[in-house]
Amino acid sequence: MVRRVCAKTLSLPPLPAEVAVDEPESEAEAVIAEFAEQFSVDVSMTTGEQRSRLWKCLGDSTFGVVVSMYIADFVPRVRAGLEALGIGSEYLGWVRGDFEWDHASDPSDVVFNDFLPAVARMRALDPVTSELVRLRGAAQHNCRLCKSLRESTALDAGGSEPLYSEIERFENSALFDSRAKAALRYVDALIWTPAHLAVDDAGEVRSGFSDAEAVELTFDIMRNASNKIAVSLGGDAPRVEHGTERYLLDADGQVVYS
C-alpha cells in the first residue's frame, strides 16, 4: 500500500509489490497512507498529530515502516532521473523484473549499513558540488541537523559559508557556474517534480557531467533524502546549539564527526 500511495502522490510508476492493495482497508492503514502521502509531498510539513497517530498505530514498528516509505518514495524518483538522463541502466534491472523477493533482510539495515555508505564511497563527483547538493536537499526538506553540518573535504576544496549562503538564491548568484546550477536544478526537480523532469534540466546534467558523475549526483540526492526519515519523525535536531559542525565522509563512506 505504501508503495502505491507514494507513487500515486508523485505521479510515478510504483515499485513492484507482492500484494496489490488499492485502498486502505482499516483505520490503521488509513493513518499510514496519510503519513506516506505527506512524506512524499512535503516531509517538512509533517505535523505532530500525524506522528502521534502513526506511533499509536504502529508502536515499535514505526521506524521500520517509515524506512519503507523512504524506499517507496525515492527509488521511483531515482528511476525517473536516470531514465531522463539516459544512463544507469545497470541499476534498473528491477524495472525489467530482474529481481527476487527478499524476506530475510531488514530494510533499515540495508538502507543505513549498505546503501548509504555505498553512495558515500562514490568519488566521481567533486566534493564541493556534492556538498552544494546536500545542503540544497537539506533546505528543501528542512532537516535541521543536515543544515547544521559542513563536510570537511568540501571545505578544504573551496567550500565556504559565503558560497553556501547563496544556495537559496543560486539561480541569480554569480558565485555558481553553469555546472553547479545544473546540479541544483536537478536536485529541485527530483524533490518537487520528478514526474515532470524538464528536458533542459536533464540536458544540462548530461552536458555538464560525465555518466559516472551524473549517476553519483542522482544517488547523492537519494542518500541525502534519507533525512526525510528523521524529519518525518521529528528526530532531526542539530547536535550543536549554535553555528555549524564539521564532519568527514571517510573512505568507507562513514560519517566521522570532528
Short mmCIF file of C-alpha atoms in Angstrom, two decimals:
data_model
loop_
_atom_site.label_atom_id
_atom_site.label_comp_id
_atom_site.label_asym_id
_atom_site.label_seq_id
_atom_site.Cartn_x
_atom_site.Cartn_y
_atom_site.Cartn_z
CA MET A 1 0.00 0.00 0.00
CA VAL A 2 2.81 2.44 0.90
CA ARG A 3 4.43 1.87 -2.49
CA ARG A 4 1.18 2.65 -4.27
CA VAL A 5 0.48 5.76 -2.18
CA CYS A 6 3.95 7.24 -2.65
CA ALA A 7 3.99 6.58 -6.39
CA LYS A 8 0.48 7.94 -6.90
CA THR A 9 1.39 11.07 -4.96
CA LEU A 10 4.43 11.57 -7.21
CA SER A 11 2.64 10.54 -10.44
CA LEU A 12 5.38 7.96 -10.99
CA PRO A 13 5.29 4.19 -11.59
CA PRO A 14 5.37 2.39 -8.23
CA LEU A 15 7.89 -0.11 -7.01
CA PRO A 16 6.79 -3.71 -7.56
CA ALA A 17 4.72 -5.18 -4.74
CA GLU A 18 3.99 -8.81 -3.90
CA VAL A 19 0.44 -7.99 -2.83
CA ALA A 20 -1.63 -5.38 -4.63
CA VAL A 21 -3.56 -3.07 -2.30
CA ASP A 22 -5.65 -0.36 -3.90
CA GLU A 23 -7.03 1.48 -0.88
CA PRO A 24 -6.60 1.40 2.92
CA GLU A 25 -8.73 -1.36 4.42
CA SER A 26 -8.61 -0.29 8.06
CA GLU A 27 -8.23 2.81 10.20
CA ALA A 28 -4.58 1.95 10.84
CA GLU A 29 -3.89 1.64 7.12
CA ALA A 30 -5.59 4.99 6.54
CA VAL A 31 -3.23 6.59 9.08
CA ILE A 32 -0.22 5.00 7.38
CA ALA A 33 -1.43 6.10 3.94
CA GLU A 34 -1.89 9.68 5.11
CA PHE A 35 1.61 9.74 6.60
CA ALA A 36 3.12 8.25 3.44
CA GLU A 37 1.40 10.85 1.29
CA GLN A 38 2.73 13.66 3.47
CA PHE A 39 6.18 12.05 3.42
CA SER A 40 6.18 12.23 -0.38
CA VAL A 41 4.52 15.61 -0.88
CA ASP A 42 6.49 17.70 1.64
CA VAL A 43 8.02 15.98 4.63
CA SER A 44 8.83 19.30 6.29
CA MET A 45 5.11 19.87 6.83
CA THR A 46 4.54 16.66 8.80
CA THR A 47 2.56 17.54 11.91
CA GLY A 48 2.90 16.34 15.47
CA GLU A 49 -0.61 14.95 15.23
CA GLN A 50 0.34 12.84 12.22
CA ARG A 51 3.37 11.49 14.08
CA SER A 52 1.31 10.73 17.15
CA ARG A 53 -1.30 8.82 15.18
CA LEU A 54 1.38 6.81 13.38
CA TRP A 55 3.16 5.87 16.62
CA LYS A 56 -0.17 4.89 18.17
CA CYS A 57 -0.93 2.58 15.25
CA LEU A 58 2.50 1.06 14.77
CA GLY A 59 4.34 1.28 18.09
CA ASP A 60 7.81 -0.24 17.85
CA SER A 61 7.29 -0.90 14.13
CA THR A 62 7.07 2.81 13.32
CA PHE A 63 10.70 3.38 12.35
CA GLY A 64 10.83 0.36 10.05
CA VAL A 65 7.65 1.38 8.28
CA VAL A 66 8.96 4.90 7.73
CA VAL A 67 12.18 3.47 6.28
CA SER A 68 9.97 1.53 3.86
CA MET A 69 8.26 4.81 2.98
CA TYR A 70 11.65 6.31 2.14
CA ILE A 71 12.38 3.43 -0.22
CA ALA A 72 8.92 3.63 -1.81
CA ASP A 73 9.22 7.40 -2.10
CA PHE A 74 12.70 7.82 -3.52
CA VAL A 75 13.56 4.78 -5.63
CA PRO A 76 10.92 5.78 -8.22
CA ARG A 77 12.47 9.28 -8.25
CA VAL A 78 15.89 7.80 -8.94
CA ARG A 79 14.40 5.73 -11.74
CA ALA A 80 12.83 8.85 -13.24
CA GLY A 81 16.12 10.71 -13.01
CA LEU A 82 18.27 8.00 -14.53
CA GLU A 83 15.80 7.36 -17.33
CA ALA A 84 15.57 11.08 -18.13
CA LEU A 85 19.37 11.20 -18.28
CA GLY A 86 19.55 8.01 -20.33
CA ILE A 87 22.12 6.43 -18.02
CA GLY A 88 22.41 3.93 -15.18
CA SER A 89 20.53 1.04 -16.76
CA GLU A 90 22.64 -1.33 -14.65
CA TYR A 91 20.81 0.00 -11.59
CA LEU A 92 17.35 -0.50 -13.08
CA GLY A 93 17.23 -4.24 -13.64
CA TRP A 94 14.30 -4.43 -11.22
CA VAL A 95 12.22 -2.39 -13.69
CA ARG A 96 12.58 -5.27 -16.15
CA GLY A 97 11.60 -7.80 -13.48
CA ASP A 98 15.18 -8.85 -12.81
CA PHE A 99 14.85 -9.42 -9.05
CA GLU A 100 13.81 -11.88 -6.38
CA TRP A 101 11.75 -11.09 -3.29
CA ASP A 102 13.87 -10.89 -0.15
CA HIS A 103 12.02 -11.83 3.03
CA ALA A 104 15.11 -12.14 5.23
CA SER A 105 16.85 -8.76 5.12
CA ASP A 106 15.89 -5.84 7.32
CA PRO A 107 15.25 -2.79 5.08
CA SER A 108 16.65 -0.48 7.76
CA ASP A 109 19.90 -2.44 7.82
CA VAL A 110 20.14 -2.40 4.02
CA VAL A 111 19.50 1.35 3.84
CA PHE A 112 21.76 2.52 6.68
CA ASN A 113 24.55 -0.05 6.57
CA ASP A 114 24.72 -0.89 2.86
CA PHE A 115 23.13 1.70 0.59
CA LEU A 116 24.04 4.98 2.28
CA PRO A 117 27.73 4.12 2.84
CA ALA A 118 27.99 2.73 -0.71
CA VAL A 119 26.80 6.02 -2.17
CA ALA A 120 29.07 7.99 0.17
CA ARG A 121 32.04 5.96 -1.12
CA MET A 122 31.45 7.20 -4.67
CA ARG A 123 34.11 9.72 -5.63
CA ALA A 124 33.41 10.72 -9.25
CA LEU A 125 31.69 13.97 -8.24
CA ASP A 126 33.83 16.75 -6.80
CA PRO A 127 33.30 17.35 -3.06
CA VAL A 128 32.07 20.95 -3.36
CA THR A 129 29.30 20.02 -5.80
CA SER A 130 28.35 17.11 -3.56
CA GLU A 131 28.10 19.48 -0.61
CA LEU A 132 26.03 22.03 -2.54
CA VAL A 133 23.64 19.24 -3.49
CA ARG A 134 23.46 18.01 0.10
CA LEU A 135 22.74 21.44 1.52
CA ARG A 136 20.09 22.16 -1.12
CA GLY A 137 18.30 18.95 -0.19
CA ALA A 138 18.67 19.77 3.50
CA ALA A 139 16.92 23.10 2.96
CA GLN A 140 14.15 21.63 0.82
CA HIS A 141 13.34 19.01 3.46
CA ASN A 142 14.11 21.44 6.31
CA CYS A 143 16.39 18.97 8.07
CA ARG A 144 17.78 20.94 10.99
CA LEU A 145 20.65 18.51 11.58
CA CYS A 146 21.71 18.46 7.94
CA LYS A 147 21.63 22.25 7.70
CA SER A 148 23.95 22.49 10.70
CA LEU A 149 26.64 20.21 9.24
CA ARG A 150 29.59 21.02 6.98
CA GLU A 151 31.64 18.34 5.25
CA SER A 152 35.38 18.84 5.81
CA THR A 153 36.65 17.67 2.41
CA ALA A 154 34.34 20.14 0.68
CA LEU A 155 35.53 22.97 2.90
CA ASP A 156 39.15 22.10 2.17
CA ALA A 157 38.33 22.04 -1.57
CA GLY A 158 36.92 25.57 -1.60
CA GLY A 159 33.52 25.37 0.03
CA SER A 160 32.71 28.30 2.30
CA GLU A 161 29.88 29.95 4.20
CA PRO A 162 29.63 32.82 1.68
CA LEU A 163 29.14 30.21 -1.06
CA TYR A 164 26.72 28.08 0.92
CA SER A 165 24.65 31.09 1.94
CA GLU A 166 23.95 31.73 -1.75
CA ILE A 167 22.40 28.29 -2.38
CA GLU A 168 18.93 29.62 -1.57
CA ARG A 169 19.20 32.09 -4.49
CA PHE A 170 21.55 30.14 -6.70
CA GLU A 171 19.75 30.99 -9.94
CA ASN A 172 20.73 34.65 -9.66
CA SER A 173 24.05 34.19 -7.88
CA ALA A 174 27.34 34.96 -9.61
CA LEU A 175 29.12 32.51 -7.28
CA PHE A 176 27.76 29.44 -9.10
CA ASP A 177 28.87 28.35 -12.55
CA SER A 178 26.58 26.62 -15.04
CA ARG A 179 27.61 23.17 -13.80
CA ALA A 180 26.68 23.92 -10.17
CA LYS A 181 23.39 25.49 -11.22
CA ALA A 182 22.55 22.44 -13.34
CA ALA A 183 23.17 20.18 -10.35
CA LEU A 184 20.98 22.30 -8.06
CA ARG A 185 18.15 22.46 -10.61
CA TYR A 186 18.31 18.68 -10.84
CA VAL A 187 18.02 18.41 -7.04
CA ASP A 188 14.90 20.57 -7.09
CA ALA A 189 13.41 18.58 -9.95
CA LEU A 190 13.84 15.20 -8.25
CA ILE A 191 12.44 16.57 -4.99
CA TRP A 192 9.49 18.59 -6.28
CA THR A 193 8.61 17.49 -9.83
CA PRO A 194 10.15 14.07 -10.52
CA ALA A 195 7.39 13.07 -12.92
CA HIS A 196 7.98 16.18 -14.99
CA LEU A 197 11.75 16.42 -15.29
CA ALA A 198 12.40 19.22 -17.74
CA VAL A 199 14.27 18.24 -20.88
CA ASP A 200 16.52 21.25 -20.33
CA ASP A 201 17.36 20.20 -16.76
CA ALA A 202 18.32 16.68 -17.86
CA GLY A 203 20.21 18.06 -20.84
CA GLU A 204 22.24 20.39 -18.64
CA VAL A 205 23.28 17.50 -16.41
CA ARG A 206 24.15 15.30 -19.38
CA SER A 207 26.26 18.03 -20.98
CA GLY A 208 27.94 19.18 -17.78
CA PHE A 209 28.69 15.87 -16.08
CA SER A 210 30.18 12.53 -17.07
CA ASP A 211 27.97 9.45 -16.82
CA ALA A 212 29.67 8.44 -13.57
CA GLU A 213 29.21 11.91 -12.12
CA ALA A 214 25.55 12.06 -13.15
CA VAL A 215 24.84 8.65 -11.61
CA GLU A 216 26.54 9.72 -8.40
CA LEU A 217 24.64 13.00 -8.41
CA THR A 218 21.35 11.12 -8.68
CA PHE A 219 22.22 8.72 -5.88
CA ASP A 220 23.59 11.57 -3.76
CA ILE A 221 20.16 13.16 -3.87
CA MET A 222 18.58 9.93 -2.63
CA ARG A 223 21.25 9.45 0.02
CA ASN A 224 20.71 12.96 1.30
CA ALA A 225 16.96 12.43 1.25
CA SER A 226 17.31 9.78 3.93
CA ASN A 227 16.96 12.83 6.17
CA LYS A 228 13.24 12.57 5.42
CA ILE A 229 13.08 9.66 7.86
CA ALA A 230 14.34 11.78 10.74
CA VAL A 231 12.38 14.87 9.71
CA SER A 232 9.12 12.96 9.43
CA LEU A 233 9.57 11.55 12.94
CA GLY A 234 10.80 14.83 14.45
CA GLY A 235 14.26 13.41 15.11
CA ASP A 236 16.32 15.91 13.14
CA ALA A 237 17.56 18.17 15.96
CA PRO A 238 21.10 19.51 15.37
CA ARG A 239 23.98 18.33 17.55
CA VAL A 240 25.08 21.92 18.22
CA GLU A 241 23.05 24.75 19.72
CA HIS A 242 24.65 27.46 17.58
CA GLY A 243 26.65 27.62 14.39
CA THR A 244 27.76 24.61 12.38
CA GLU A 245 29.60 21.35 12.98
CA ARG A 246 32.23 19.76 10.76
CA TYR A 247 32.24 16.11 9.80
CA LEU A 248 34.13 13.90 7.38
CA LEU A 249 32.84 11.29 4.97
CA ASP A 250 35.69 8.80 5.23
CA ALA A 251 36.90 6.32 2.64
CA ASP A 252 34.44 3.71 3.91
CA GLY A 253 31.51 6.06 3.45
CA GLN A 254 31.06 6.56 7.19
CA VAL A 255 30.31 9.87 8.89
CA VAL A 256 33.08 10.90 11.30
CA TYR A 257 32.35 13.95 13.45
CA SER A 258 35.21 16.29 14.28
#
